[in-house]
Short mmCIF file of C-alpha atoms in Angstrom, two decimals:
data_model
loop_
_atom_site.label_atom_id
_atom_site.label_comp_id
_atom_site.label_asym_id
_atom_site.label_seq_id
_atom_site.Cartn_x
_atom_site.Cartn_y
_atom_site.Cartn_z
CA MET A 298 -25.73 3.66 21.28
CA SER A 299 -22.51 2.11 20.04
CA PHE A 300 -20.44 4.43 17.88
CA TYR A 301 -20.19 1.72 15.23
CA ARG A 302 -23.94 1.04 14.90
CA PRO A 303 -24.65 3.60 12.10
CA PHE A 304 -21.73 2.13 10.12
CA GLU A 305 -22.70 -1.53 10.59
CA PRO A 306 -24.94 -1.95 7.48
CA VAL A 307 -22.29 -0.47 5.18
CA VAL A 308 -19.43 -2.33 6.86
CA THR A 309 -21.26 -5.65 6.60
CA ARG A 310 -21.88 -5.21 2.87
CA LEU A 311 -18.35 -3.90 2.30
CA ARG A 312 -16.84 -6.98 3.95
CA GLU A 313 -19.00 -9.18 1.75
CA PHE A 314 -18.03 -7.15 -1.33
CA ILE A 315 -14.33 -7.61 -0.53
CA ARG A 316 -14.66 -11.35 0.10
CA THR A 317 -16.76 -11.91 -3.04
CA ALA A 318 -14.62 -9.78 -5.33
CA GLY A 319 -11.42 -11.24 -3.91
CA ALA A 320 -12.61 -14.80 -4.39
CA SER A 321 -13.60 -14.23 -8.01
CA VAL A 322 -10.70 -12.08 -9.11
CA GLY A 323 -7.71 -13.60 -10.83
CA LEU A 324 -4.93 -11.49 -12.21
CA GLU A 325 -6.37 -11.44 -15.72
CA ALA A 326 -9.97 -11.03 -14.59
CA ALA A 327 -9.36 -8.05 -12.33
CA PRO A 328 -10.26 -5.24 -14.78
CA GLY A 329 -13.67 -6.71 -15.53
CA ALA A 330 -14.49 -6.97 -11.87
CA ARG A 331 -14.48 -3.18 -11.61
CA SER A 332 -17.78 -2.45 -13.32
CA SER A 333 -20.01 -3.24 -10.32
CA ASP A 334 -22.72 -0.74 -9.47
CA HIS A 335 -22.31 -2.00 -5.91
CA PHE A 336 -19.19 0.11 -5.66
CA GLU A 337 -21.11 3.31 -6.41
CA THR A 338 -23.82 2.45 -3.87
CA LEU A 339 -21.33 1.77 -1.11
CA THR A 340 -19.44 4.94 -1.99
CA ARG A 341 -22.57 7.07 -1.72
CA GLU A 342 -23.64 5.59 1.62
CA LEU A 343 -20.16 5.82 3.09
CA PHE A 344 -19.80 9.42 1.91
CA GLU A 345 -22.94 10.30 3.85
CA LEU A 346 -21.58 8.62 6.99
CA GLN A 347 -18.21 10.34 6.72
CA ASN A 348 -19.98 13.69 6.32
CA GLN A 349 -22.01 13.02 9.46
CA HIS A 350 -19.24 11.66 11.69
CA ASN A 351 -15.96 13.18 10.44
CA PRO A 352 -16.10 16.89 11.36
CA ALA A 353 -12.89 17.92 9.61
CA TYR A 354 -13.92 16.21 6.36
CA ALA A 355 -17.44 17.64 6.60
CA ARG A 356 -16.01 21.15 6.80
CA ILE A 357 -13.90 20.54 3.69
CA CYS A 358 -16.91 19.20 1.79
CA ALA A 359 -19.10 22.13 2.85
CA HIS A 360 -16.40 24.64 1.90
CA LEU A 361 -16.11 23.09 -1.55
CA GLY A 362 -19.88 22.77 -1.95
CA LYS A 363 -19.52 19.00 -2.46
CA THR A 364 -22.10 17.44 -0.19
CA PRO A 365 -23.79 14.01 -0.45
CA ASP A 366 -26.92 15.47 -2.07
CA ARG A 367 -24.76 16.75 -4.95
CA MET A 368 -22.94 13.49 -5.60
CA SER A 369 -24.02 11.29 -8.51
CA ARG A 370 -20.87 9.13 -8.92
CA TRP A 371 -17.57 8.54 -7.12
CA HIS A 372 -15.74 11.02 -9.33
CA ASP A 373 -17.78 13.80 -7.70
CA LEU A 374 -16.32 13.34 -4.22
CA PRO A 375 -13.85 15.89 -2.87
CA PHE A 376 -10.43 14.22 -2.83
CA VAL A 377 -8.47 15.28 0.24
CA PRO A 378 -4.74 15.93 -0.23
CA THR A 379 -2.52 13.66 1.84
CA GLN A 380 -1.01 16.85 3.26
CA SER A 381 -4.29 17.40 5.13
CA PHE A 382 -3.63 14.31 7.26
CA LYS A 383 -0.78 16.29 8.82
CA ASP A 384 -2.85 19.30 9.76
CA LEU A 385 -6.29 17.82 10.57
CA GLU A 386 -7.69 14.88 12.48
CA LEU A 387 -9.45 13.32 9.50
CA THR A 388 -11.24 10.60 11.39
CA SER A 389 -14.70 9.62 12.52
CA LEU A 390 -13.29 7.69 15.47
CA PRO A 391 -13.74 9.24 18.93
CA PRO A 392 -10.41 9.60 20.79
CA GLY A 393 -11.28 6.74 23.14
CA LEU A 394 -11.54 4.24 20.29
CA ARG A 395 -8.24 5.14 18.59
CA SER A 396 -5.93 2.21 19.37
CA HIS A 397 -3.36 2.73 16.60
CA VAL A 398 -2.07 5.59 14.49
CA PHE A 399 0.00 5.15 11.35
CA HIS A 400 2.43 7.90 10.43
CA SER A 401 3.83 8.71 7.03
CA SER A 402 7.59 8.33 6.87
CA GLY A 403 9.54 11.42 5.92
CA THR A 404 12.78 13.21 6.46
CA THR A 405 13.77 14.75 9.77
CA GLY A 406 11.79 17.88 10.49
CA GLN A 407 8.77 16.90 8.41
CA THR A 408 5.43 16.64 10.15
CA PRO A 409 4.01 13.16 9.53
CA SER A 410 0.52 12.34 8.37
CA ARG A 411 -1.67 10.64 10.97
CA HIS A 412 -4.14 7.91 10.09
CA PHE A 413 -6.06 6.81 13.18
CA HIS A 414 -7.32 3.25 13.57
CA SER A 415 -9.40 1.22 15.99
CA SER A 416 -9.65 -2.55 16.29
CA GLU A 417 -12.64 -2.43 13.91
CA SER A 418 -10.90 -0.32 11.25
CA LEU A 419 -7.78 -2.51 11.48
CA SER A 420 -9.87 -5.62 10.88
CA ILE A 421 -11.18 -4.04 7.64
CA TYR A 422 -7.63 -3.00 6.71
CA GLU A 423 -6.42 -6.56 7.24
CA LEU A 424 -9.31 -8.09 5.28
CA SER A 425 -8.51 -5.80 2.35
CA LEU A 426 -4.77 -6.50 2.60
CA LEU A 427 -5.07 -10.29 2.83
CA THR A 428 -7.72 -10.63 0.15
CA TRP A 429 -5.82 -8.65 -2.49
CA PHE A 430 -2.43 -10.10 -1.56
CA LYS A 431 -3.74 -13.66 -1.89
CA ALA A 432 -4.97 -12.84 -5.41
CA HIS A 433 -1.28 -12.53 -6.35
CA LEU A 434 -0.23 -15.94 -5.03
CA SER A 435 0.14 -19.01 -7.18
CA PRO A 436 -2.89 -21.34 -7.28
CA GLY A 437 -2.98 -23.53 -4.19
CA GLN A 438 -0.33 -21.49 -2.40
CA THR A 439 -1.58 -20.81 1.12
CA CYS A 440 1.43 -20.87 3.44
CA LEU A 441 4.61 -18.88 2.92
CA ARG A 442 8.05 -18.54 4.45
CA LEU A 443 7.98 -14.76 4.88
CA LEU A 444 11.14 -12.77 5.58
CA PRO A 445 10.50 -9.03 6.11
CA LEU A 446 13.62 -6.85 6.06
CA THR A 447 12.11 -4.28 8.42
CA PRO A 448 12.01 -3.76 12.17
CA ALA A 449 9.33 -5.54 14.21
CA PRO A 450 6.06 -3.81 15.20
CA ASP A 451 7.23 -3.12 18.75
CA GLU A 452 10.13 -1.11 17.31
CA ALA A 453 8.07 0.64 14.60
CA PRO A 454 4.51 0.83 15.98
CA HIS A 455 3.46 3.70 13.70
CA SER A 456 4.55 2.11 10.42
CA SER A 457 1.68 0.87 8.27
CA LEU A 458 4.20 -1.13 6.23
CA VAL A 459 5.42 -3.02 9.29
CA HIS A 460 1.82 -3.68 10.31
CA MET A 461 1.18 -4.97 6.81
CA PHE A 462 4.13 -7.38 6.99
CA ASP A 463 3.15 -8.44 10.51
CA THR A 464 -0.40 -9.21 9.34
CA LEU A 465 0.88 -11.28 6.42
CA GLY A 466 3.21 -13.13 8.78
CA ARG A 467 0.48 -13.89 11.31
CA GLU A 468 -1.98 -15.11 8.69
CA LEU A 469 0.16 -16.73 6.00
CA SER A 470 3.38 -17.98 7.59
CA ALA A 471 4.18 -21.59 6.95
CA SER A 472 4.50 -23.61 10.14
CA PRO A 473 6.94 -24.58 11.60
CA ALA A 474 9.07 -22.14 9.58
CA PRO A 475 9.91 -19.22 11.89
CA PHE A 476 8.56 -15.77 11.12
CA HIS A 477 10.61 -12.91 12.42
CA PHE A 478 11.66 -9.48 11.25
CA LEU A 479 15.14 -9.10 9.83
CA GLY A 480 15.62 -5.39 10.48
CA ARG A 481 16.06 -3.18 13.52
CA VAL A 482 15.85 0.47 14.54
CA ASP A 483 19.15 2.18 15.36
CA GLU A 484 19.74 4.87 17.97
CA ALA A 485 18.95 7.62 15.46
CA GLY A 486 15.61 6.06 14.59
CA GLY A 487 16.75 4.77 11.19
CA TRP A 488 16.04 1.31 9.89
CA GLN A 489 18.98 -1.07 9.57
CA LEU A 490 19.30 -4.58 8.20
CA ASP A 491 20.13 -7.42 10.59
CA LEU A 492 22.66 -9.02 8.24
CA PRO A 493 23.58 -12.09 10.36
CA SER A 494 19.89 -12.96 10.78
CA ILE A 495 19.27 -12.56 7.05
CA ASP A 496 22.12 -14.94 6.27
CA THR A 497 20.82 -17.47 8.81
CA ALA A 498 17.24 -17.29 7.53
CA LEU A 499 18.23 -17.68 3.88
CA ALA A 500 20.63 -20.53 4.64
CA ALA A 501 17.87 -22.37 6.50
CA ALA A 502 15.43 -21.88 3.63
CA CYS A 503 17.99 -23.05 1.06
CA ASP A 504 18.89 -26.12 3.15
CA ALA A 505 15.19 -26.99 3.44
CA GLY A 506 14.58 -26.25 -0.23
CA GLU A 507 11.59 -24.10 0.73
CA PRO A 508 10.81 -20.93 -1.27
CA VAL A 509 10.83 -17.62 0.58
CA TRP A 510 9.12 -14.26 0.24
CA LEU A 511 11.66 -11.51 0.88
CA MET A 512 9.82 -8.28 1.67
CA GLY A 513 11.32 -4.83 2.09
CA THR A 514 11.71 -1.29 0.89
CA ALA A 515 13.57 -0.45 -2.29
CA PHE A 516 16.34 1.14 -0.27
CA ASN A 517 16.63 -1.94 1.96
CA PHE A 518 17.32 -3.93 -1.16
CA VAL A 519 19.77 -1.43 -2.65
CA HIS A 520 21.77 -1.43 0.57
CA TRP A 521 21.75 -5.22 0.77
CA VAL A 522 22.62 -5.73 -2.90
CA ASP A 523 25.57 -3.35 -2.48
CA ILE A 524 26.83 -5.44 0.44
CA LEU A 525 26.42 -8.68 -1.51
CA THR A 526 28.18 -7.20 -4.54
CA HIS A 527 31.05 -5.82 -2.44
CA GLY A 528 31.50 -9.23 -0.85
CA GLN A 529 31.10 -11.05 -4.20
CA ARG A 530 28.30 -13.10 -2.68
CA ARG A 531 25.25 -14.66 -4.29
CA PHE A 532 22.32 -16.76 -3.13
CA GLN A 533 20.42 -19.31 -5.17
CA LEU A 534 16.99 -19.11 -3.58
CA PRO A 535 14.77 -22.19 -3.91
CA PRO A 536 12.39 -22.24 -6.92
CA GLY A 537 9.17 -20.36 -6.24
CA SER A 538 10.88 -17.68 -4.15
CA LYS A 539 9.58 -14.12 -4.50
CA VAL A 540 10.72 -10.60 -3.71
CA LEU A 541 8.19 -7.96 -2.62
CA GLU A 542 9.62 -4.47 -3.07
CA THR A 543 7.96 -1.24 -2.00
CA GLY A 544 8.76 2.40 -1.43
CA GLY A 545 11.05 4.75 -3.26
CA TYR A 546 14.49 6.25 -2.81
CA LYS A 547 13.63 9.91 -2.42
CA GLY A 548 15.93 12.04 -0.36
CA ARG A 549 18.58 9.52 0.72
CA SER A 550 21.77 8.35 -0.90
CA ARG A 551 21.80 6.72 -4.30
CA SER A 552 18.77 5.51 -6.16
CA LEU A 553 18.50 3.05 -8.99
CA PRO A 554 16.10 2.76 -11.91
CA LYS A 555 13.61 0.04 -11.17
CA GLU A 556 14.89 -2.20 -13.96
CA GLU A 557 18.48 -1.93 -12.70
CA LEU A 558 17.51 -2.78 -9.11
CA HIS A 559 15.47 -5.74 -10.26
CA GLY A 560 18.34 -6.92 -12.44
CA LEU A 561 20.72 -6.81 -9.48
CA LEU A 562 18.24 -8.63 -7.24
CA ALA A 563 17.73 -11.32 -9.85
CA ASP A 564 21.49 -11.73 -10.22
CA ARG A 565 22.33 -11.83 -6.49
CA LEU A 566 19.35 -13.91 -5.33
CA GLY A 567 18.91 -16.31 -8.22
CA VAL A 568 15.32 -15.31 -8.99
CA GLY A 569 13.70 -14.23 -12.25
CA SER A 570 12.57 -10.64 -12.82
CA HIS A 571 9.02 -12.02 -13.01
CA ASP A 572 9.47 -13.18 -9.39
CA ILE A 573 9.75 -9.59 -8.18
CA LEU A 574 6.47 -7.93 -7.17
CA CYS A 575 6.16 -4.20 -6.46
CA GLU A 576 3.67 -2.76 -3.99
CA TYR A 577 2.22 0.78 -3.87
CA GLY A 578 0.74 1.87 -0.57
CA MET A 579 0.74 4.68 1.96
CA SER A 580 -0.19 5.25 5.57
CA GLU A 581 -3.34 7.18 4.58
CA LEU A 582 -4.80 4.16 2.75
CA SER A 583 -6.17 0.78 3.86
CA SER A 584 -5.72 -0.98 0.50
CA GLN A 585 -2.63 -1.55 -1.61
CA ALA A 586 -1.85 -1.73 -5.32
CA TYR A 587 0.50 -4.32 -6.83
CA ASP A 588 2.14 -4.19 -10.20
CA TRP A 589 0.85 -6.33 -12.98
CA PRO A 590 2.65 -7.65 -16.09
CA VAL A 591 0.99 -6.41 -19.26
CA LYS A 592 2.01 -7.42 -22.77
CA GLU A 593 2.93 -4.49 -25.00
CA GLY A 594 3.80 -5.65 -28.49
CA LYS A 595 6.67 -8.10 -28.15
CA SER A 596 7.68 -6.81 -24.73
CA MET A 597 6.10 -6.60 -21.29
CA ARG A 598 5.44 -3.57 -19.16
CA ARG A 599 4.28 -3.43 -15.55
CA GLU A 600 1.51 -1.32 -14.12
CA PHE A 601 -0.15 -0.98 -10.72
CA ARG A 602 -3.71 -2.01 -9.99
CA PHE A 603 -5.80 -1.52 -6.87
CA PRO A 604 -8.39 -4.12 -5.84
CA PRO A 605 -12.01 -3.80 -7.04
CA TRP A 606 -13.00 -2.00 -3.80
CA ALA A 607 -10.61 0.84 -4.58
CA ARG A 608 -10.42 3.01 -7.69
CA CYS A 609 -7.91 5.45 -9.02
CA ARG A 610 -7.89 8.25 -11.54
CA VAL A 611 -5.26 10.60 -12.89
CA ILE A 612 -5.78 14.37 -12.83
CA SER A 613 -4.02 16.87 -15.05
CA PRO A 614 -2.32 19.47 -12.79
CA GLU A 615 -2.92 22.09 -15.47
CA THR A 616 -6.65 21.62 -16.05
CA GLY A 617 -7.87 19.73 -12.97
CA ARG A 618 -9.65 17.32 -15.31
CA GLU A 619 -8.88 13.66 -15.88
CA ALA A 620 -5.76 13.08 -17.92
CA ASP A 621 -6.09 11.56 -21.36
CA PRO A 622 -5.20 7.87 -21.72
CA GLY A 623 -1.42 7.61 -21.56
CA GLY A 624 -1.17 11.08 -20.02
CA VAL A 625 0.75 11.96 -16.84
CA GLY A 626 -0.91 13.61 -13.87
CA ILE A 627 -1.64 13.51 -10.14
CA LEU A 628 -2.92 10.22 -8.72
CA GLN A 629 -6.24 10.24 -6.84
CA ILE A 630 -7.49 7.13 -5.03
CA LEU A 631 -10.88 6.17 -3.64
CA ASP A 632 -10.46 3.39 -1.06
CA LEU A 633 -13.69 2.00 0.41
CA ALA A 634 -11.67 0.25 3.11
CA ASN A 635 -10.97 3.70 4.63
CA VAL A 636 -14.32 3.47 6.41
CA PHE A 637 -13.58 5.60 9.46
CA SER A 638 -11.26 8.22 7.97
CA VAL A 639 -11.58 9.61 4.41
CA MET A 640 -11.96 7.33 1.43
CA ALA A 641 -11.11 9.90 -1.30
CA ILE A 642 -7.39 10.77 -1.24
CA GLN A 643 -5.27 12.93 -3.52
CA THR A 644 -1.63 11.88 -3.51
CA GLU A 645 1.46 13.88 -4.44
CA ASP A 646 2.57 11.22 -6.92
CA LEU A 647 2.81 11.68 -10.66
CA VAL A 648 1.65 8.65 -12.60
CA ARG A 649 0.87 7.69 -16.17
CA ARG A 650 -2.72 6.65 -16.75
CA ASN A 651 -3.34 3.25 -18.35
CA GLY A 652 -7.10 2.64 -18.16
CA ASP A 653 -7.87 1.79 -14.54
CA ALA A 654 -4.19 1.09 -13.85
CA PHE A 655 -1.15 3.35 -13.61
CA GLN A 656 2.60 3.51 -13.87
CA TRP A 657 4.46 5.48 -11.21
CA VAL A 658 6.49 8.35 -12.72
CA GLY A 659 7.72 10.37 -9.74
CA ARG A 660 6.80 12.92 -7.10
CA ALA A 661 5.16 16.26 -7.87
CA SER A 662 7.80 18.99 -7.91
CA ASP A 663 6.67 20.68 -4.67
CA ALA A 664 5.94 17.47 -2.78
CA GLU A 665 7.98 16.45 0.27
CA SER A 666 10.03 13.31 0.00
CA ARG A 667 8.44 10.40 1.78
CA GLY A 668 8.25 6.67 1.72
CA CYS A 669 9.43 3.89 3.98
CA SER A 670 12.76 3.87 2.22
CA LEU A 671 13.51 7.14 3.95
CA MET A 672 13.64 5.24 7.22
CA SER A 673 16.82 3.59 6.03
CA THR A 674 20.06 5.21 7.11
CA ALA A 675 22.19 3.07 4.88
CA SER A 676 24.96 4.92 3.18
#
């Protein structure tokens, strides 16, 4: 019997759930789309499968006394710390089906997390990615001139971020505009910007008057903005251009408050601050969160939201219970798209709870630095 056969009924309904929710969700409608009982049903059935086919996760559940027969809602699941992905093979996939593995990015000497994938799990990952990303595009926008500031997949095969950018490029690139990566890996394994190629790509886009999507880590952008500032250079990107920024600064060189970085990007690239989109993701997940503008009195604040097939909650480190609205705690995520690994993940990130959304605050005090920005060796 095929390994996938027991999963097929759940996977079929999950794919349909993602397509249906993605097609009906606009930015303003997203919160209301989260009340579906379908989510709880899929969670329960998938929890049973992961207990049956993921030995390491089953042992954790048994040790904690949290088995499928004791689960009444998704909050009851045992949330596995991301640290466990370093020590255990948290996967249902037999070794022969594992075609890809994504590693967390960390500093030298750290043991990376490992998230195993097969062609089937990657297809679910890509469906989740594309559906939620498209929900953030302007109406009618289907093709994009994408410019990722990272190395290509053949240079960074274990980076989930690079796979994400590669998937967006394959599926959404405007033809005949070229899609190629504008970063490279140096001899020490660090990520560097390919500055001549960036200049060429932006000049071509400006000459054609076609908007671009610049995509990279926060530290990529800090390094690049510093170079532009030092050289007293500016671009005026065509109207409709966007910047997708992800990752943090932890552990390497200088960091900037988010508002300051966005101000510098807006100044040097000729875009508005509302044209800058932030992404929250990690190698242990198959879905991403994007930040969302929310009106607060006379001003605007931004907060992250996951798609309707993923949920998050914030746990007080002191009590282990959910933080009060507005309170700060540890972020836990349930991602249904993690079909063949573990869907309930506890991060090491501190966030502020805002309903079913959150604002990133920082890393827990004992957590290792991580994030794709750490791959940068820029000084």
